[in-house]
Structure formats: structure tokens, C-alpha cells
Amino acid sequence: MSTIPLILDVDTGVDDAVAILYALANPQFEILGISTVAGNQTLDKTTHNTLAVLEYLGRPEIPVAAGAAAPWMQPLHTAPQVHGENGLGNVELPAPTIRPQPEDAVGCMRRWIESCDRPVTIAAVGPLTNIALLLKSCPNLKSRIERIAIMGGGAFRGNASPVSEFNIYVDPEAARMVFASGVPLLMCGLDVTMKAYATKEDIDAFAAIGNRAGQMCADIFRFYYDFHMSGVRGKLPGCAIHDAVPVMALIHPELFHGEDAYVEVDLDGVYTRGCTAADFRDRGRLADKNTHVILDLDRETFIRQLQDAAARLC
Ligand code: RIB
Ligand code: CA
């Protein structure tokens, strides 16, 4: 089986932890490393959480590199109301004994890509600050990036604002650069990720798996589920497992439906800053369509995939 060399860029985060779990449990991925960025919580917490999840799930050998502690042009905006003060639903996993790489995220990503004998896929499920810095500082690496699968944006909706999704909202300048980079993009925005929800029954089924991975999911979902049920973002049928969508779409595209579009990020709108403006019209110049935008999924199979992945781990 030919594997996909993968770099995960995360702001762990409850759903980031599930994305990591899913990547660990699928041998189709050769995980080169994980880079961390500030977003759901501050960089020290997102890095700590990433290390803790890897060690807890029995994969301490996977290198972790800490990246940007702040967005390019504005102060950091975190989401403690969604992911808890510690960023992992206020669940305290055993303190990690493993440490991040001495080199920063951009340096490590550059090394991981240059030393890989095949083009590398990046799954970016936090603000795009690290990715933009990589593309800006090493433009020559673009040809060695197969594609970037992004959890971010929304063709027809937002969450951090009416029209801007959190990962884009935190660092719109970085997102603008990534969408304009020319690297093939897979955008898994709120259009699909808000349909990728776990119900109370789904969460109980994670606990029933009876292993560490299943119990970790059930535990970290608790706070996260309560936020989604609070009505702050309207009555939802469950909690959205946003970040697992791009990782799963890389190996199970048959579970998802999407369309090509030209997407660019608004920076200057008073009400639309951070909006991912998606044009699906065929303007006769396919070269304009820079992104495959995922719009729908088979939710029940998505959840079963996650539960089966957890069951395969410790
Ligand atoms: O809007 C959802 C995204 O923002 C997810 O990646 C979540 O982890 C947060 O980072
Ligand atoms: Ca995230």
C-alpha cells in the first residue's frame, strides 16, 4: 500500500485531538510530524495538549514542533468557551514526558518536506499562520507539497463571526496567502463540518469501546458537547468534530461531496473580514478554481470511522 506522507498542523483543541487520533489509527498515513499553532488556546497549551495526546495514545516517537504564538497582524483570539481553559475540554491527561523539537515549526516542516522522497500532504486544522510562514519563507517547497487539506472557512457561513470561520478569523492575512499560494487546496469548511457532528449516543459509544482512546474521546467531548448544546450557536444536534473531516477526506473521499471553486479571503470588509469568498461559477477559465470545497458527507459512516479508529488504538 502506498502511504500518504502527512504533516498535521494543529491548535489542539478537542477536535484537533480527534484528528490526530484518526491519523494515528490509519496506516495509510506516514506521519512525518505535527506542528502546533496558537488558536483554540495559547501556543504553550496547544503544544502541551498535542504532546499529551500523542504520549497517551502510545505514539511518543512522532516529532512535535511548536510554531507561531500569534497571528500575523492582530492579537491572538482564543476559544476557551469552546475548548476549555486548558484547550482539551478541561480534561487533564497525564503530563507528557516528551518534549517538542528544539527547532521551530517552520524549520521542522521544511526539513520534513525536504527529506521526504515524495510530495507531502499537509492537514491544517488550526489558524494558517505556520503554513503561510512556511510558504513565504520557502516558496521553492510548493512543488513538494501535494496539497493542503484545510479545516477552515465556509462558503456560506461563519462561526467566529456571521461570515468568518474561527481558523480564518484568527489570522486572515495568513489565510489569504495560503489560498493565493497556488498549492492545491482541499477546503473542509463549516458547510460540511457542522454536519460532522457527534450526538450524545455517539459519544456514549466512544466510552463503550472500553479502551484509552475511546474514553479520551468521550471525556474531552463532554465540555465541548455542552458548549454546542448551550444554544450560543443555535440548537445543534451534536458537537461538530470539525478537524477530523479533512484527515478522513484524504483517505475516504467517497464519504464526502465537494465542488471546485475560486476562493479568496476578505481582509478589508468591516463586516466580512476573514470571509472565505467562494465562487463556484464556471467562468471558463478553470485555472481560476484554486480549491476543492467539501460541502457534504455521510455523517453516520464518518462517526463510525472515528469510533473504529479509536477501537484500533490502545
Ligand atoms: O471553527 C472550527 C475550527 O476552529 C476547528 O479547527 C477548531 O479546532 C477550532 O480551531
Ligand atoms: Ca483546530
CSV table of C-alpha atoms and ligand atoms in Angstrom, one decimal:
chain,number,residue,atom,x,y,z
A,1,MET,CA,0.0,0.0,0.0
A,2,SER,CA,1.4,3.4,-0.9
A,3,THR,CA,1.2,5.7,2.1
A,4,ILE,CA,0.5,9.4,2.3
A,5,PRO,CA,3.4,11.4,3.9
A,6,LEU,CA,1.5,13.7,6.2
A,7,ILE,CA,2.2,16.8,8.3
A,8,LEU,CA,-0.5,17.8,10.7
A,9,ASP,CA,-0.7,21.4,11.8
A,10,VAL,CA,-2.9,21.7,14.9
A,11,ASP,CA,-4.1,24.0,17.6
A,12,THR,CA,-5.1,21.1,20.0
A,13,GLY,CA,-8.2,21.6,20.8
A,14,VAL,CA,-10.8,18.9,21.3
A,15,ASP,CA,-11.4,18.2,17.7
A,16,ASP,CA,-7.8,18.5,16.8
A,17,ALA,CA,-7.1,15.7,19.2
A,18,VAL,CA,-9.6,13.5,17.3
A,19,ALA,CA,-8.0,14.4,14.0
A,20,ILE,CA,-4.6,13.3,15.5
A,21,LEU,CA,-6.2,10.1,16.8
A,22,TYR,CA,-7.7,9.3,13.4
A,23,ALA,CA,-4.4,9.9,11.6
A,24,LEU,CA,-2.6,7.7,14.1
A,25,ALA,CA,-5.0,4.8,13.6
A,26,ASN,CA,-4.8,4.7,9.8
A,27,PRO,CA,-1.7,3.2,8.3
A,28,GLN,CA,-2.4,4.9,5.0
A,29,PHE,CA,-0.7,7.9,6.7
A,30,GLU,CA,3.0,8.2,7.2
A,31,ILE,CA,3.0,11.0,9.8
A,32,LEU,CA,6.2,13.0,9.3
A,33,GLY,CA,5.5,15.3,12.2
A,34,ILE,CA,3.0,17.6,13.9
A,35,SER,CA,3.4,21.4,14.1
A,36,THR,CA,1.4,23.4,16.6
A,37,VAL,CA,0.0,26.9,16.4
A,38,ALA,CA,-1.9,29.2,18.7
A,39,GLY,CA,-5.6,29.3,18.1
A,40,ASN,CA,-8.1,27.4,20.3
A,41,GLN,CA,-5.7,28.2,23.1
A,42,THR,CA,-2.2,29.8,23.6
A,43,LEU,CA,0.7,28.0,21.9
A,44,ASP,CA,2.1,26.6,25.2
A,45,LYS,CA,-1.3,24.9,25.8
A,46,THR,CA,-1.8,23.7,22.2
A,47,THR,CA,1.7,22.2,22.2
A,48,HIS,CA,1.3,20.7,25.6
A,49,ASN,CA,-2.0,19.1,24.6
A,50,THR,CA,-0.5,17.7,21.4
A,51,LEU,CA,2.4,16.1,23.3
A,52,ALA,CA,0.0,14.7,25.9
A,53,VAL,CA,-2.4,13.2,23.3
A,54,LEU,CA,0.5,11.5,21.4
A,55,GLU,CA,2.0,10.0,24.5
A,56,TYR,CA,-1.4,9.0,25.9
A,57,LEU,CA,-2.2,7.2,22.7
A,58,GLY,CA,1.1,5.4,22.6
A,59,ARG,CA,2.9,7.3,19.9
A,60,PRO,CA,5.6,9.4,21.7
A,61,GLU,CA,8.0,9.0,18.8
A,62,ILE,CA,6.1,11.3,16.5
A,63,PRO,CA,8.0,14.7,16.4
A,64,VAL,CA,6.1,17.8,17.5
A,65,ALA,CA,7.3,21.3,16.6
A,66,ALA,CA,6.0,24.5,18.2
A,67,GLY,CA,5.1,27.2,15.7
A,68,ALA,CA,3.5,30.7,15.8
A,69,ALA,CA,2.3,32.1,19.2
A,70,ALA,CA,0.3,34.8,17.5
A,71,PRO,CA,-1.3,35.7,14.2
A,72,TRP,CA,0.5,37.9,11.6
A,73,MET,CA,-1.3,41.2,12.0
A,74,GLN,CA,-3.6,41.1,15.0
A,75,PRO,CA,-3.7,39.9,18.6
A,76,LEU,CA,-4.5,36.2,19.3
A,77,HIS,CA,-8.1,35.3,19.7
A,78,THR,CA,-8.6,32.0,21.6
A,79,ALA,CA,-11.7,29.9,22.3
A,80,PRO,CA,-11.8,28.8,26.0
A,81,GLN,CA,-15.6,28.8,25.9
A,82,VAL,CA,-15.5,26.1,23.3
A,83,HIS,CA,-12.4,24.0,24.2
A,84,GLY,CA,-12.0,24.9,27.9
A,85,GLU,CA,-9.2,26.8,29.7
A,86,ASN,CA,-6.7,24.0,29.1
A,87,GLY,CA,-7.8,23.6,25.4
A,88,LEU,CA,-8.8,19.9,25.9
A,89,GLY,CA,-12.2,20.2,27.4
A,90,ASN,CA,-10.6,20.8,30.8
A,91,VAL,CA,-9.6,17.1,30.8
A,92,GLU,CA,-6.1,16.7,32.3
A,93,LEU,CA,-4.3,13.8,30.5
A,94,PRO,CA,-1.1,12.6,32.2
A,95,ALA,CA,1.5,15.3,31.9
A,96,PRO,CA,3.7,14.4,28.8
A,97,THR,CA,7.3,13.4,29.4
A,98,ILE,CA,8.1,14.0,25.7
A,99,ARG,CA,9.3,17.4,24.6
A,100,PRO,CA,8.9,19.4,21.3
A,101,GLN,CA,11.6,19.6,18.8
A,102,PRO,CA,14.3,22.2,19.5
A,103,GLU,CA,13.7,23.7,16.1
A,104,ASP,CA,10.5,25.7,15.4
A,105,ALA,CA,7.6,24.5,13.3
A,106,VAL,CA,8.6,26.2,10.0
A,107,GLY,CA,12.2,24.8,10.3
A,108,CYS,CA,10.9,21.3,11.1
A,109,MET,CA,8.2,21.4,8.3
A,110,ARG,CA,10.9,22.5,5.9
A,111,ARG,CA,13.1,19.6,7.0
A,112,TRP,CA,10.3,17.0,6.9
A,113,ILE,CA,9.3,18.0,3.4
A,114,GLU,CA,12.9,18.2,2.0
A,115,SER,CA,13.8,14.8,3.4
A,116,CYS,CA,10.7,13.1,2.1
A,117,ASP,CA,11.1,11.2,-1.2
A,118,ARG,CA,7.6,12.0,-2.3
A,119,PRO,CA,5.4,15.2,-2.3
A,120,VAL,CA,4.0,15.8,1.2
A,121,THR,CA,0.4,16.4,2.2
A,122,ILE,CA,-0.4,18.9,4.9
A,123,ALA,CA,-3.6,18.7,7.0
A,124,ALA,CA,-4.0,22.2,8.6
A,125,VAL,CA,-6.7,22.3,11.2
A,126,GLY,CA,-5.9,25.5,13.1
A,127,PRO,CA,-5.2,29.1,12.1
A,128,LEU,CA,-2.9,29.1,9.0
A,129,THR,CA,-0.1,31.2,10.5
A,130,ASN,CA,2.6,28.4,10.3
A,131,ILE,CA,1.6,27.3,6.8
A,132,ALA,CA,1.7,30.9,5.5
A,133,LEU,CA,5.1,31.4,7.1
A,134,LEU,CA,6.4,28.2,5.5
A,135,LEU,CA,5.2,29.2,2.0
A,136,LYS,CA,6.5,32.7,2.4
A,137,SER,CA,10.0,31.7,3.7
A,138,CYS,CA,10.4,28.6,1.4
A,139,PRO,CA,8.4,29.2,-1.8
A,140,ASN,CA,10.6,26.6,-3.5
A,141,LEU,CA,8.9,23.9,-1.4
A,142,LYS,CA,5.5,24.5,-3.0
A,143,SER,CA,6.3,21.9,-5.7
A,144,ARG,CA,7.0,19.4,-3.0
A,145,ILE,CA,3.6,19.8,-1.3
A,146,GLU,CA,1.0,17.5,-2.8
A,147,ARG,CA,-1.9,19.5,-1.4
A,148,ILE,CA,-3.1,21.3,1.8
A,149,ALA,CA,-6.3,19.9,3.3
A,150,ILE,CA,-7.7,22.7,5.4
A,151,MET,CA,-10.3,22.7,8.2
A,152,GLY,CA,-11.3,26.3,7.7
A,153,GLY,CA,-13.6,28.8,6.2
A,154,GLY,CA,-17.1,28.3,5.0
A,155,ALA,CA,-18.6,29.0,1.5
A,156,PHE,CA,-21.9,30.0,3.0
A,157,ARG,CA,-21.4,30.6,6.7
A,158,GLY,CA,-19.2,31.5,9.7
A,159,ASN,CA,-18.9,30.8,13.4
A,160,ALA,CA,-16.5,33.3,14.9
A,161,SER,CA,-18.5,36.0,13.0
A,162,PRO,CA,-21.5,35.6,10.8
A,163,VAL,CA,-19.3,35.2,7.8
A,164,SER,CA,-15.9,34.1,9.1
A,165,GLU,CA,-14.8,30.7,10.5
A,166,PHE,CA,-12.5,30.7,13.5
A,167,ASN,CA,-9.3,29.4,11.9
A,168,ILE,CA,-9.5,32.0,9.2
A,169,TYR,CA,-10.9,34.7,11.6
A,170,VAL,CA,-7.8,34.3,13.9
A,171,ASP,CA,-5.3,35.0,11.1
A,172,PRO,CA,-7.0,36.3,7.9
A,173,GLU,CA,-3.7,37.6,6.4
A,174,ALA,CA,-2.1,34.1,6.7
A,175,ALA,CA,-5.2,32.5,5.2
A,176,ARG,CA,-5.2,35.0,2.3
A,177,MET,CA,-1.6,34.0,1.5
A,178,VAL,CA,-2.4,30.2,1.6
A,179,PHE,CA,-5.4,30.5,-0.6
A,180,ALA,CA,-3.4,32.6,-3.1
A,181,SER,CA,-0.3,30.3,-3.0
A,182,GLY,CA,-1.2,28.1,-6.0
A,183,VAL,CA,-0.8,25.0,-3.9
A,184,PRO,CA,-3.7,22.6,-4.5
A,185,LEU,CA,-6.2,23.1,-1.6
A,186,LEU,CA,-9.0,20.9,-0.1
A,187,MET,CA,-11.2,23.2,1.9
A,188,CYS,CA,-13.3,21.5,4.6
A,189,GLY,CA,-15.3,24.4,5.9
A,190,LEU,CA,-18.3,24.8,8.1
A,191,ASP,CA,-20.5,23.9,5.2
A,192,VAL,CA,-19.5,20.3,5.8
A,193,THR,CA,-18.0,20.2,9.3
A,194,MET,CA,-21.2,21.5,11.0
A,195,LYS,CA,-22.8,18.3,9.6
A,196,ALA,CA,-20.0,16.2,11.0
A,197,TYR,CA,-21.4,16.1,14.5
A,198,ALA,CA,-21.4,13.5,17.3
A,199,THR,CA,-24.6,13.0,19.2
A,200,LYS,CA,-24.9,12.1,22.8
A,201,GLU,CA,-25.4,8.5,21.7
A,202,ASP,CA,-22.3,8.6,19.5
A,203,ILE,CA,-20.3,9.9,22.5
A,204,ASP,CA,-21.6,7.1,24.7
A,205,ALA,CA,-20.5,4.7,22.0
A,206,PHE,CA,-16.9,6.1,22.2
A,207,ALA,CA,-16.9,5.4,26.0
A,208,ALA,CA,-18.3,1.9,25.4
A,209,ILE,CA,-15.2,1.0,23.2
A,210,GLY,CA,-13.5,0.3,26.5
A,211,ASN,CA,-10.0,1.5,25.8
A,212,ARG,CA,-7.9,4.6,26.4
A,213,ALA,CA,-8.6,6.2,23.0
A,214,GLY,CA,-12.4,5.7,23.3
A,215,GLN,CA,-12.5,7.0,26.8
A,216,MET,CA,-10.3,10.0,26.0
A,217,CYS,CA,-12.7,11.0,23.2
A,218,ALA,CA,-15.8,10.6,25.5
A,219,ASP,CA,-14.1,12.6,28.2
A,220,ILE,CA,-12.8,15.5,26.1
A,221,PHE,CA,-16.2,15.7,24.2
A,222,ARG,CA,-18.1,16.4,27.5
A,223,PHE,CA,-17.3,20.2,27.8
A,224,TYR,CA,-17.2,20.6,24.0
A,225,TYR,CA,-20.7,19.0,23.7
A,226,ASP,CA,-22.2,21.2,26.4
A,227,PHE,CA,-21.0,24.3,24.5
A,228,HIS,CA,-22.6,23.1,21.4
A,229,MET,CA,-25.9,22.4,23.3
A,230,SER,CA,-25.7,25.8,25.0
A,231,GLY,CA,-27.5,27.4,22.1
A,232,VAL,CA,-24.8,30.0,21.7
A,233,ARG,CA,-24.5,28.9,18.1
A,234,GLY,CA,-28.1,27.8,17.8
A,235,LYS,CA,-29.6,24.4,18.7
A,236,LEU,CA,-27.3,21.8,17.2
A,237,PRO,CA,-27.9,18.0,17.1
A,238,GLY,CA,-24.5,17.3,18.4
A,239,CYS,CA,-20.9,18.6,18.7
A,240,ALA,CA,-19.0,19.2,15.4
A,241,ILE,CA,-15.8,17.1,15.0
A,242,HIS,CA,-14.5,19.7,12.5
A,243,ASP,CA,-10.9,18.7,12.3
A,244,ALA,CA,-11.3,15.0,11.6
A,245,VAL,CA,-13.1,15.9,8.3
A,246,PRO,CA,-10.0,16.9,6.2
A,247,VAL,CA,-7.9,14.0,7.5
A,248,MET,CA,-10.7,11.5,6.7
A,249,ALA,CA,-11.4,13.1,3.3
A,250,LEU,CA,-7.8,12.4,2.3
A,251,ILE,CA,-8.3,8.6,2.6
A,252,HIS,CA,-12.0,8.3,2.2
A,253,PRO,CA,-13.1,10.8,-0.4
A,254,GLU,CA,-16.1,8.6,-1.2
A,255,LEU,CA,-17.7,9.7,2.1
A,256,PHE,CA,-17.7,13.4,1.0
A,257,HIS,CA,-19.1,15.6,-1.8
A,258,GLY,CA,-17.5,18.8,-2.9
A,259,GLU,CA,-17.2,21.2,-5.8
A,260,ASP,CA,-14.3,23.2,-7.3
A,261,ALA,CA,-14.3,26.9,-6.6
A,262,TYR,CA,-12.2,30.1,-6.7
A,263,VAL,CA,-11.8,31.1,-3.0
A,264,GLU,CA,-10.2,34.2,-1.7
A,265,VAL,CA,-10.1,35.6,1.8
A,266,ASP,CA,-11.5,39.1,2.5
A,267,LEU,CA,-9.3,41.3,4.6
A,268,ASP,CA,-10.8,44.8,4.5
A,269,GLY,CA,-14.6,44.3,5.0
A,270,VAL,CA,-16.0,46.0,8.1
A,271,TYR,CA,-18.4,43.1,8.5
A,272,THR,CA,-16.7,40.5,6.2
A,273,ARG,CA,-13.0,40.4,7.3
A,274,GLY,CA,-12.0,36.7,7.3
A,275,CYS,CA,-14.7,35.6,5.0
A,276,THR,CA,-13.7,32.9,2.5
A,277,ALA,CA,-15.5,34.2,-0.6
A,278,ALA,CA,-16.1,31.1,-2.8
A,279,ASP,CA,-17.0,31.5,-6.5
A,280,PHE,CA,-18.4,28.1,-7.8
A,281,ARG,CA,-19.3,29.6,-11.2
A,282,ASP,CA,-17.5,28.2,-14.2
A,283,ARG,CA,-16.0,31.4,-15.6
A,284,GLY,CA,-14.5,29.5,-18.5
A,285,ARG,CA,-11.0,29.7,-17.0
A,286,LEU,CA,-10.6,26.6,-14.8
A,287,ALA,CA,-7.2,27.9,-13.8
A,288,ASP,CA,-9.2,30.3,-11.6
A,289,LYS,CA,-10.6,27.4,-9.4
A,290,ASN,CA,-7.9,27.1,-6.7
A,291,THR,CA,-9.8,25.0,-4.2
A,292,HIS,CA,-11.9,21.9,-3.9
A,293,VAL,CA,-14.6,22.8,-1.4
A,294,ILE,CA,-16.2,20.0,0.6
A,295,LEU,CA,-19.9,20.6,1.1
A,296,ASP,CA,-21.5,17.4,2.4
A,297,LEU,CA,-20.7,14.0,4.0
A,298,ASP,CA,-22.1,10.7,5.1
A,299,ARG,CA,-22.3,11.5,8.8
A,300,GLU,CA,-23.0,8.1,10.2
A,301,THR,CA,-20.1,6.5,8.4
A,302,PHE,CA,-17.9,9.4,9.4
A,303,ILE,CA,-18.7,8.8,13.1
A,304,ARG,CA,-18.3,5.0,12.7
A,305,GLN,CA,-14.9,5.6,11.1
A,306,LEU,CA,-13.8,7.6,14.1
A,307,GLN,CA,-15.1,5.0,16.5
A,308,ASP,CA,-13.4,2.2,14.6
A,309,ALA,CA,-10.2,4.2,14.6
A,310,ALA,CA,-10.3,4.7,18.4
A,311,ALA,CA,-11.0,0.9,18.8
A,312,ARG,CA,-7.8,0.1,16.9
A,313,LEU,CA,-5.7,2.1,19.3
A,314,CYS,CA,-4.7,1.4,22.9
B,1,RIB,O1,-14.1,26.6,13.5
B,1,RIB,C1,-13.6,25.3,14.0
B,1,RIB,C2,-12.2,25.3,14.0
B,1,RIB,O2,-11.7,26.2,15.0
B,1,RIB,C3,-11.6,23.9,14.4
B,1,RIB,O3,-10.3,23.7,13.9
B,1,RIB,C4,-11.5,24.1,15.9
B,1,RIB,O4,-10.4,23.2,16.5
B,1,RIB,C5,-11.0,25.5,16.0
B,1,RIB,O5,-9.6,25.5,15.8
B,2,CA,CA,-8.4,23.1,15.3
